[in-house]
XYZ file of C-alpha atoms in Angstrom:
402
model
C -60.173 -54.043 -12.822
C -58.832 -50.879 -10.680
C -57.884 -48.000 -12.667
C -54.268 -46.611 -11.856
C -53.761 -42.973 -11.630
C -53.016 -41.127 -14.721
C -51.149 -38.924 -12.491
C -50.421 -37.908 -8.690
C -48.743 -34.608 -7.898
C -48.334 -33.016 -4.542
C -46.790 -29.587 -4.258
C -46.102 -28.109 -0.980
C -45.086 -24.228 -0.392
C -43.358 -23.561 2.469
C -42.098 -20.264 4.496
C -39.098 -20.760 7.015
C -39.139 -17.908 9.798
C -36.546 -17.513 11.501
C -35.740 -16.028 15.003
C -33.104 -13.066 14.594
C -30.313 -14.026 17.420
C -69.982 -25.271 -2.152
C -70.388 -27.543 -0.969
C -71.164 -26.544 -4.540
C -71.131 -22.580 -5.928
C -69.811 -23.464 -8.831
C -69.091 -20.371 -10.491
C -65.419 -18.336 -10.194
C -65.637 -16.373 -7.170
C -62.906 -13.133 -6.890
C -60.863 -15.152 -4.288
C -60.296 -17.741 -6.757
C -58.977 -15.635 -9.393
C -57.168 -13.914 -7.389
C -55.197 -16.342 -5.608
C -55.108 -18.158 -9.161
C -53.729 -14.983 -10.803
C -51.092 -14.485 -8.044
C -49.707 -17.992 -7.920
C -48.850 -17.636 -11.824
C -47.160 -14.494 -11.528
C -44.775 -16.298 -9.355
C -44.052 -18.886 -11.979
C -43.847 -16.306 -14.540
C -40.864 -15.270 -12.248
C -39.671 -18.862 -11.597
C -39.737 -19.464 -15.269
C -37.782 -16.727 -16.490
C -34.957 -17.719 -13.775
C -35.213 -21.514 -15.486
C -34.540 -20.397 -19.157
C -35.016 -23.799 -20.938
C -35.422 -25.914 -18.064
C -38.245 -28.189 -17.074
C -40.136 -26.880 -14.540
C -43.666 -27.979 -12.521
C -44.972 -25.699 -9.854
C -47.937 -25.170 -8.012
C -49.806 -21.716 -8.131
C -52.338 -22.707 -5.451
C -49.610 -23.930 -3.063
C -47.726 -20.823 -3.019
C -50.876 -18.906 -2.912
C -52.204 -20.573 0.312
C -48.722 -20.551 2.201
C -48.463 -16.543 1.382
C -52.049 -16.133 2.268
C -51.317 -17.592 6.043
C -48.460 -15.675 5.924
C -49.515 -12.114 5.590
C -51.740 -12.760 8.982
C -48.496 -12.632 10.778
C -46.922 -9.821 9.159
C -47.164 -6.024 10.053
C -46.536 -2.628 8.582
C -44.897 -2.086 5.663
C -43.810 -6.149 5.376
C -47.678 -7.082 5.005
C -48.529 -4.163 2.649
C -45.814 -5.380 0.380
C -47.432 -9.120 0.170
C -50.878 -7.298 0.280
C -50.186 -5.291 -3.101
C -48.449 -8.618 -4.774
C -51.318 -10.764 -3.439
C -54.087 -7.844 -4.129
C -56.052 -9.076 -1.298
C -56.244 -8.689 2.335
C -56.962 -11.823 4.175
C -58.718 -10.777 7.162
C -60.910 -8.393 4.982
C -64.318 -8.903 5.103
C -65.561 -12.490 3.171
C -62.463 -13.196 1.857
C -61.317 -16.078 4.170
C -65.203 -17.598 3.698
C -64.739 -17.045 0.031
C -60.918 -19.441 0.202
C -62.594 -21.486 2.294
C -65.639 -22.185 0.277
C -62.910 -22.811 -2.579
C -61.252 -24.776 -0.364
C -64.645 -26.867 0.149
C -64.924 -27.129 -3.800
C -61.549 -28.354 -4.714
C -62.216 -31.164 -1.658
C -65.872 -32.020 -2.663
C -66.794 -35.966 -3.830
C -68.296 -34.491 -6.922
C -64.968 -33.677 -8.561
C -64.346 -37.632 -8.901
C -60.707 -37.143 -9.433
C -58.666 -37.034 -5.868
C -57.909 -33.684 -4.677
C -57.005 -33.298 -1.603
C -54.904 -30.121 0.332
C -54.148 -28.746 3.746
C -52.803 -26.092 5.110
C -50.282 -26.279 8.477
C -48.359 -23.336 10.489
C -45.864 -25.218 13.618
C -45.057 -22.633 16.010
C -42.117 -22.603 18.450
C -43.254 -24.052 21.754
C -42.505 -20.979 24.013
C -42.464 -18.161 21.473
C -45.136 -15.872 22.876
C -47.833 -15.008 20.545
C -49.729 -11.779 20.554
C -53.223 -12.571 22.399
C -56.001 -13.759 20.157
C -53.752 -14.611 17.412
C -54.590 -18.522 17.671
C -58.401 -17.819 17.714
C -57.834 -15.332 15.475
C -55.754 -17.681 13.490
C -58.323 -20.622 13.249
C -61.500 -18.663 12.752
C -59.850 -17.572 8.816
C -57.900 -20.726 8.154
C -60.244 -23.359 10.003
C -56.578 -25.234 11.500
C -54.872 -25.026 14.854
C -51.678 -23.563 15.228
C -49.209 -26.729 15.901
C -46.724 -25.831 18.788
C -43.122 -27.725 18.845
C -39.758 -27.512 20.120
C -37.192 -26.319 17.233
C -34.287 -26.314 19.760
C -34.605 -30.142 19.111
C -33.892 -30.112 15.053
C -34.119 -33.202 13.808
C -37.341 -33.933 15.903
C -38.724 -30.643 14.800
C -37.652 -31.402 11.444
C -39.489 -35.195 11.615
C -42.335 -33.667 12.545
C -42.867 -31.414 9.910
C -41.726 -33.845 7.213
C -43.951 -36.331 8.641
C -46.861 -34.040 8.279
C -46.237 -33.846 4.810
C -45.613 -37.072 3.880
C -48.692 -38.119 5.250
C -50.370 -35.301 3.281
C -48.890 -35.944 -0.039
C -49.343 -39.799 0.117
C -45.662 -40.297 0.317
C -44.423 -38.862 -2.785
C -42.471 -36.354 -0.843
C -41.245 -37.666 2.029
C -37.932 -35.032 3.168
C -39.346 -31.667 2.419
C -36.929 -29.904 4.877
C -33.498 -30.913 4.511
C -30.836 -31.356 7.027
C -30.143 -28.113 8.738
C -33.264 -26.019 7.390
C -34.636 -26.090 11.001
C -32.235 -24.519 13.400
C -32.149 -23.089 17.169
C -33.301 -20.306 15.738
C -36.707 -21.550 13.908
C -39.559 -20.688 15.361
C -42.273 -20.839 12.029
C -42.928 -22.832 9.594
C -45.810 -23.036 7.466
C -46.531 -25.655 5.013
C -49.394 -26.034 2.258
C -49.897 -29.546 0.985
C -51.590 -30.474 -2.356
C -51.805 -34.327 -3.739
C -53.815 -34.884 -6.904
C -54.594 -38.285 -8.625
C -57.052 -37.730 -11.821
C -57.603 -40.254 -14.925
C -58.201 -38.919 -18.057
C -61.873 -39.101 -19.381
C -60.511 -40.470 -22.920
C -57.523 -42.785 -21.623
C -54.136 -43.235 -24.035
C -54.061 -46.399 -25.732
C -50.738 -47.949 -24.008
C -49.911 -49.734 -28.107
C -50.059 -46.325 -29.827
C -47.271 -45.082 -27.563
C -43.780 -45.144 -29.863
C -40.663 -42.935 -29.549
C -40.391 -39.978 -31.590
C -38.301 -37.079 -32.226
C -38.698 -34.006 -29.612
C -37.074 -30.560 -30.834
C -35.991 -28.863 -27.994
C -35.838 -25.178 -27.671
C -31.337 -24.934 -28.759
C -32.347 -26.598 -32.008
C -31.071 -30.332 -31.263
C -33.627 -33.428 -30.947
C -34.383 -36.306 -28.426
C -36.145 -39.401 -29.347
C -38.500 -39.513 -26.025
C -42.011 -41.770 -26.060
C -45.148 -40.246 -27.038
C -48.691 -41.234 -26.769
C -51.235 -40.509 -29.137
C -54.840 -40.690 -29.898
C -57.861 -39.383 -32.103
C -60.164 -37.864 -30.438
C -62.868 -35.022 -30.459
C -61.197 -32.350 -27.724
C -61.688 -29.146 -26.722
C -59.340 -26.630 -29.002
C -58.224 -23.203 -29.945
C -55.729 -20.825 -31.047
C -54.501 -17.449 -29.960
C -52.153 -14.845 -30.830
C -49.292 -13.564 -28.864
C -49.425 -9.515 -29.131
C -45.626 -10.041 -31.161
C -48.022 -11.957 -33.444
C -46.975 -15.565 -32.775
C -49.995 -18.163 -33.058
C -50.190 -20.640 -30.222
C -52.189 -23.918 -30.050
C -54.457 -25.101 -27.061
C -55.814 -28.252 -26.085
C -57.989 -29.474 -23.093
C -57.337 -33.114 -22.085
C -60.548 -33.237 -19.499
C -60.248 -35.707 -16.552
C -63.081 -38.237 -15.802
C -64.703 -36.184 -13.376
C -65.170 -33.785 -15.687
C -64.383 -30.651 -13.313
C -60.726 -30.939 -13.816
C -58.330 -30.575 -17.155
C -55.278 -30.456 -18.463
C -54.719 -27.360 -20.460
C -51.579 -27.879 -22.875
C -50.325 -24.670 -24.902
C -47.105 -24.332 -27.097
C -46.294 -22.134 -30.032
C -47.250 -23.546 -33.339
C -44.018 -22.503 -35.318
C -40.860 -24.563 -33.546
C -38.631 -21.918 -33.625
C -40.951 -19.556 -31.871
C -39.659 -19.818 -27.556
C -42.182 -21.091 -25.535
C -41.138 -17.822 -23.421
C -43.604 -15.592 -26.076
C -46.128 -17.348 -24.146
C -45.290 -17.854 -20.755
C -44.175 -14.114 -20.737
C -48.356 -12.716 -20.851
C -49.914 -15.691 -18.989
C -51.924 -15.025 -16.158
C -55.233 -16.433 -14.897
C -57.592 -14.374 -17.078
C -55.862 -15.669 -20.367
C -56.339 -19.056 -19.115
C -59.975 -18.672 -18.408
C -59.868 -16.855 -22.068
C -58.432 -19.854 -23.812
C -61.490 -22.199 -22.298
C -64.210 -19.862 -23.366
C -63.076 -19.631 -26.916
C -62.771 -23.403 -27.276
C -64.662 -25.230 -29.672
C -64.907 -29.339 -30.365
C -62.643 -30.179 -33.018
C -61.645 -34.096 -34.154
C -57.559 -34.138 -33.818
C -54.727 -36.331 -33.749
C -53.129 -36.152 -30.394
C -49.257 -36.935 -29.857
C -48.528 -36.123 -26.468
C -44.822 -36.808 -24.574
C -45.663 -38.853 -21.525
C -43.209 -37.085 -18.987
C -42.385 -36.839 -15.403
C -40.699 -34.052 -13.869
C -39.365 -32.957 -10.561
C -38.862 -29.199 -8.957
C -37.227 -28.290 -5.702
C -37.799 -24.285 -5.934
C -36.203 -21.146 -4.029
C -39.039 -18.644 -4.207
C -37.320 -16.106 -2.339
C -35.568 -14.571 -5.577
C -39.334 -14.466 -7.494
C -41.259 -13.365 -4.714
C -38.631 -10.058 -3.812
C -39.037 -9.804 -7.635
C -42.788 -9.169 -6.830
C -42.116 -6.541 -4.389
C -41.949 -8.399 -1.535
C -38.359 -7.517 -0.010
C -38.682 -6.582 3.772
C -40.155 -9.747 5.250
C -36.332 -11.281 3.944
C -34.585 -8.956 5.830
C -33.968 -8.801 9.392
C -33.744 -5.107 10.204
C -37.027 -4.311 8.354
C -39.247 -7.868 8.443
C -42.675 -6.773 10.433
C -44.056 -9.829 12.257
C -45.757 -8.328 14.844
C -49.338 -9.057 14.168
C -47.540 -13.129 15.459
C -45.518 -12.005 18.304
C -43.857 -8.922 19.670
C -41.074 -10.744 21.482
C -39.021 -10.885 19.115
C -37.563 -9.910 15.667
C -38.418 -12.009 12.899
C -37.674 -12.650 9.164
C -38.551 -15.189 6.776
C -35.027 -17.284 6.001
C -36.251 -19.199 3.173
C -39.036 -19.891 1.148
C -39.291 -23.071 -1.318
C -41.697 -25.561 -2.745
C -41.023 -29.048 -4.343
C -43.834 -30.728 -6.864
C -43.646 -34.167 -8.728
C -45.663 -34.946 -11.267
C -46.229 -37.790 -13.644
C -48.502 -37.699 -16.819
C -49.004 -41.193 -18.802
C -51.793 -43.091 -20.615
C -53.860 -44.290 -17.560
C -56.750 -45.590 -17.619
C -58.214 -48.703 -18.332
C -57.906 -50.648 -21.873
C -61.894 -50.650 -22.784
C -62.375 -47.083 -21.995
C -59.268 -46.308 -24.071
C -60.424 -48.419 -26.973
C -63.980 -46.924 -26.923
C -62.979 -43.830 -27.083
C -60.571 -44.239 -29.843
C -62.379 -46.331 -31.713
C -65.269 -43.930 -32.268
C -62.869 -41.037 -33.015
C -60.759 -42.860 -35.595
C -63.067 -42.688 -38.187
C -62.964 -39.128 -38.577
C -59.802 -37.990 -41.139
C -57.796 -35.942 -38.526
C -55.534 -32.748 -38.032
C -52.468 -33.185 -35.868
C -51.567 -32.001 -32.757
C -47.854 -33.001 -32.833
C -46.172 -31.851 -28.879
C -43.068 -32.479 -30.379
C -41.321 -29.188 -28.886
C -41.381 -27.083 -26.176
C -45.098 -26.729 -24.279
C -47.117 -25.485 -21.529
C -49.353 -27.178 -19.287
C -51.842 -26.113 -16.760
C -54.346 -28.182 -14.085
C -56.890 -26.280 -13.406
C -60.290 -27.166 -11.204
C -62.559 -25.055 -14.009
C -65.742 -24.332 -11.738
C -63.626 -22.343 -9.506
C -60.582 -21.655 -12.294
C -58.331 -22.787 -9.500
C -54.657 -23.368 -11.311
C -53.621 -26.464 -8.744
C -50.355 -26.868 -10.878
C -48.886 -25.738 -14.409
C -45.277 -26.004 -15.601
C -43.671 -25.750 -18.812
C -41.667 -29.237 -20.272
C -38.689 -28.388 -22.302
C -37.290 -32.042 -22.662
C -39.375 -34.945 -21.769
């Protein structure tokens, strides 16, 4: 019997510039934390912009698109993503080191699908500064795609094609009509597609609708699966003094989880948390996890984000590659004055009880002997995927209303 996915996500981050006129080393490298740590200040700053929306993002997308990025930039433009990235790409070892991350993330032994690449499409007859495409494909290990923007809608197939293919089809019409123009001459694209099944499956009967208190006070009846389990649990403190639970939810492969977080009094915004998250907490809350029996009641949910990162990523200092009289892109080409013209990402992801129905019972069968504490998710939470040999965040997002 084939097993169907317990979820697939793709996120892709993309950068618009415009024309003015371990195999195996499993251990957490530097490079990995801190591309990890940079890609969830971002959503810090995306989340704080959404109030009590949903959102679902993807740190390592907009870490790898900003990454290929600052190789183009110059001057004062590429110090500015430098300090909010701290780290220099063509430094010494640190392309290896994203590439050997890159290696892990793709490698057979995680079980679960992973799979993410990395494009940059380059106007046709832009001239490039000598030895940038060597230069180019020695650190990121991909050509440099050349095509004709003064034909849009071709330009703009071509892209969107790339990343259909790339995300399995879930996101077909990335660029929209009119985001390539005459005057395009960059874009670079990260995809990310993930498909993982949980190692202790949902049982598909214990799923029933309950109430979900959302973050204004009010309730939503919404379906929610639950099971009794042994997981993976802790609690920590907020430095205002609010207690949070945490939960792993480990997929088959065993290299990848779910982490899911959320204040343990309702009242309590889910903002106290998201507010001090970076990667170093999240590597905190695994290390101080012990194996506790617990009732599990989980929303299933499925949640959609189309994302302007130009607002969060001038929030993190990043202002002159946005503008037109100070953008420095000279390291690409010196022909002519460029600027980034917009910036966005969009992610879909899906989480349910998949799985199949004899793993499921075993697994709940064993554990529902055990007289349980709950874990009711019945108000605003976190969530984070994260590859833990490399503590790699590959998406995270915070679900106000299932």
């Amino acid at each position: 019997m084939p097993m169907s996915p317990v979820f697939a996500c793709l996120a892709l981050g993309v950068a618009l510039i415009f024309g003015e006129g371990s195999a195996s080393y499993h251990h957490q490298s530097p490079a990995a934390h801190l591309a990890a740590d940079f890609g969830v200040k971002v959503f810090q700053q995306v989340v704080q912009a959404s109030k009590d929306l949903n959102v679902v993002f993807s740190p390592y997308g907009v870490a790898s698109v900003m990454a290929m990025l600052q190789l183009t930039t110059g001057g004062e433009t590429q110090q500015q993503i430098q300090e909010a990235m701290q780290f220099k790409i063509d430094e010494k070892g640190m392309a290896p080191a994203l590439h050997q991350l890159y290696k892990e993330l793709m490698g057979p032994w995680n079980k679960d699908e992973i799979s993410t690449a990395d494009a940059i499409f380059v106007q046709r007859d832009l001239k490039l500064v000598q030895g940038f495409m060597p230069h180019f494909f020695r650190l990121f290990r991909t050509t440099v795609k050349q095509v004709d923007f003064s034909e849009t809608e071709r330009a703009r197939f071509i892209v969107n094609d790339w990343v259909k293919r790339h995300t399995k089809g879930m996101i077909s019409d990335l660029l929209g009509e009119g985001a390539v123009d005459q005057l395009t001459r960059l874009v670079l694209v990260n995809a990310l597609y993930f498909n993982g099944q949980w190692k202790m499956p949902f049982l598909e009967s214990s799923t029933h609708h309950r109430l979900f208190h959302k973050s204004d006070g009010s309730t939503v009846s919404v379906p929610m699966m639950a099971q009794t389990n042994k997981f993976n649990y802790t609690e920590f403190t907020t430095p205002d003094g609010h207690y949070y639970d945490i939960l792993e939810l480990p997929y088959h492969g065993n290299t990848l989880s779910m982490f899911i977080a959320a204040p343990y009094e309702k009242e309590v915004p889910l903002s106290a948390l998201t507010s001090i998250l970076d990667a170093q907490l999240i590597s905190q809350w695994r290390g101080n996890m012990t194996t506790l029996t617990r009732l599990l009641v989980l929303p299933k949910f499925s949640l959609e984000s189309e994302i302007d990162l130009r607002r969060p990523l001038e929030n993190l200092g990043m202002t002159d590659m946005f503008r037109p009289n100070q953008a420095d892109f000279s390291r690409l080409s010196d022909q002519e004055l460029l600027y980034v013209s917009q910036a966005l990402q969009k992610v879909k992801i899906e989480v349910n009880e998949s799985g199949t129905v004899a793993s499921s019972s075993t697994a709940l069968t064993v554990s529902a002997r055990m007289a349980p504490e709950e874990i009711i998710m019945d108000r605003p939470f976190l969530f984070v995927v994260r590859h833990n040999p490399t503590g790699t965040v590959l998406f995270m997002g915070q679900v106000m209303e299932p």
